[in-house]
Amino acid sequence: MNKLISLLLVCLVTIALVNADCAIDFDSDTVNSITSSDWSCLAATNTRVIMQVWSGGYGYTSGIASAVQGAQAAGISTIDLYAFLCNQCTGNSPSSSAIQSIVSQLQNDGVSYNMLWIDVEQCDGCWGDLSDNAAFVQEAVEAAQNLGVNVGVYSSIDEWSQTVGNLSGLGVDLWYAHYDNDPSFSDTSFYEFGGWTSPEMKQYAGNGNECGVSVDMNFFGSGTCSASTGSGSGSSSGSSSGSSSGSSSGSGSSSGSGSGSGSSSSSSGSGSGSGSGSGSSSGSGSGSSSGSGSS
């Protein structure tokens, strides 16, 4: 019996070490539907989670407080949040006001979190011209910093240039998307944009399924993470967000270029692959695919 217990402990420690730098992220729809049993299962293979707190024109994610509590209770050590903001989306401009609203509501809900990531990617009807977009994103980052929030940026090399042009020098951490099913930072050319030379985290696969939950897979740190198999080259960061009247658009790209539009119920988009608001697209590449809201 003692040998059996020892073997079990060794197996558990091995699993923990192999997945020490594994993370998952998911959109607001999943945030509002995840259960305590889901969290217990997900915590066995992930030490970090990133959840959507703001969905374009739909605004604040109502179930974020209970979802964070569930993750904490399950033993997930690092909990981040991400916000998709867009300057053509209802209730998002100026971005400093949207950030203030997010931070205030999190404080009122008693939510503790590690980082707030600003999601920068394309969406049909969500953005203005490059210079306005760049100023909007910079304002959001600076507003979060001024409020004492640990802030970073989520994007990909193509989504960044298509959305904010040559904006650089924000001086915050980078979480980048490159769907090569490789949990490592060996793909240097895919994160050297916007002035960044090293990343904090990589979204390496999307539209995966862990414990019956639709997630994207991520790698962070310098440790190990056993690769989970996902499909596509986009990200579901931002899904199904729309205007306050319920209209929505989605964007998708399988190689980091091209976008399509979707409906408010599924945000299914099409690009050079088959994009969707849940981040599903075929092939591999550097792009991100999300359904995000427009006004």
Coordinates of N, CA, C and O in Angstrom, one line a residue, residues 9-23 43-47 183 219-227:
L9 N 1.9 9.6 -5.7 CA 2.5 10.9 -5.4 C 3.5 11.3 -6.5 O 3.6 12.4 -6.9
V10 N 4.4 10.3 -6.9 CA 5.3 10.6 -8.0 C 4.6 11.0 -9.2 O 5.1 11.9 -9.9
C11 N 3.6 10.3 -9.6 CA 2.8 10.6 -10.8 C 2.2 12.0 -10.8 O 2.3 12.7 -11.7
L12 N 1.7 12.3 -9.6 CA 1.0 13.6 -9.5 C 2.1 14.8 -9.6 O 1.8 15.8 -10.2
V13 N 3.2 14.5 -8.9 CA 4.3 15.5 -9.0 C 4.8 15.7 -10.4 O 5.1 16.8 -10.9
T14 N 4.9 14.5 -11.1 CA 5.4 14.6 -12.5 C 4.4 15.4 -13.4 O 4.8 16.2 -14.2
I15 N 3.1 15.1 -13.2 CA 2.1 15.9 -14.0 C 2.2 17.4 -13.7 O 2.2 18.2 -14.6
A16 N 2.4 17.7 -12.4 CA 2.5 19.1 -12.1 C 3.7 19.8 -12.7 O 3.6 20.9 -13.2
L17 N 4.8 19.1 -12.7 CA 6.0 19.6 -13.3 C 5.9 19.8 -14.8 O 6.3 20.8 -15.4
V18 N 5.3 18.8 -15.5 CA 5.2 18.8 -17.0 C 4.3 20.0 -17.4 O 4.5 20.6 -18.4
N19 N 3.3 20.3 -16.6 CA 2.3 21.3 -16.9 C 2.5 22.6 -16.1 O 1.6 23.4 -16.0
A20 N 3.7 22.8 -15.6 CA 4.0 23.9 -14.7 C 3.7 25.3 -15.4 O 3.3 26.2 -14.8
D21 N 4.0 25.3 -16.7 CA 3.8 26.6 -17.4 C 2.7 26.5 -18.5 O 2.8 27.2 -19.5
C22 N 1.7 25.7 -18.2 CA 0.5 25.6 -19.1 C -0.6 26.6 -18.6 O -0.9 26.7 -17.4
A23 N -1.2 27.2 -19.6 CA -2.4 28.1 -19.3 C -3.5 27.9 -20.3 O -3.2 27.5 -21.4
A43 N -7.8 22.5 -13.4 CA -6.7 22.9 -12.5 C -5.7 21.7 -12.4 O -4.5 22.0 -12.0
A44 N -6.1 20.5 -12.8 CA -5.1 19.4 -12.8 C -4.1 19.5 -13.9 O -3.0 18.9 -13.7
T45 N -4.3 20.3 -14.9 CA -3.3 20.4 -16.0 C -2.9 21.8 -16.4 O -2.2 22.1 -17.3
N46 N -3.4 22.8 -15.6 CA -3.1 24.2 -15.9 C -2.8 25.0 -14.6 O -3.5 24.7 -13.6
T47 N -1.9 25.9 -14.6 CA -1.6 26.7 -13.5 C -2.0 28.1 -13.7 O -1.8 29.0 -12.7
P183 N 4.5 24.7 -27.6 CA 4.5 25.5 -26.4 C 6.0 25.9 -26.1 O 6.6 25.4 -25.1
F219 N 1.3 28.9 -23.4 CA 2.6 28.6 -22.7 C 3.1 29.9 -22.2 O 3.1 30.9 -22.8
F220 N 3.7 29.8 -21.0 CA 4.3 31.0 -20.4 C 5.6 30.6 -19.6 O 5.8 29.4 -19.3
G221 N 6.4 31.5 -19.2 CA 7.5 31.2 -18.3 C 8.6 30.6 -19.1 O 8.7 30.7 -20.3
S222 N 9.4 29.8 -18.4 CA 10.6 29.2 -19.0 C 10.6 27.7 -18.6 O 11.6 27.0 -18.8
G223 N 9.5 27.2 -18.1 CA 9.4 25.8 -17.7 C 8.9 24.9 -18.8 O 9.2 25.1 -20.0
T224 N 8.0 24.0 -18.4 CA 7.6 23.0 -19.4 C 6.0 23.0 -19.4 O 5.3 23.4 -18.5
C225 N 5.5 22.5 -20.6 CA 4.1 22.4 -20.8 C 3.9 21.4 -21.9 O 4.4 21.5 -23.0
S226 N 3.2 20.3 -21.5 CA 2.9 19.3 -22.6 C 1.9 19.8 -23.5 O 0.8 20.3 -23.1
A227 N 2.2 19.8 -24.8 CA 1.3 20.4 -25.8 C -0.1 19.7 -25.9 O -0.2 18.5 -25.9

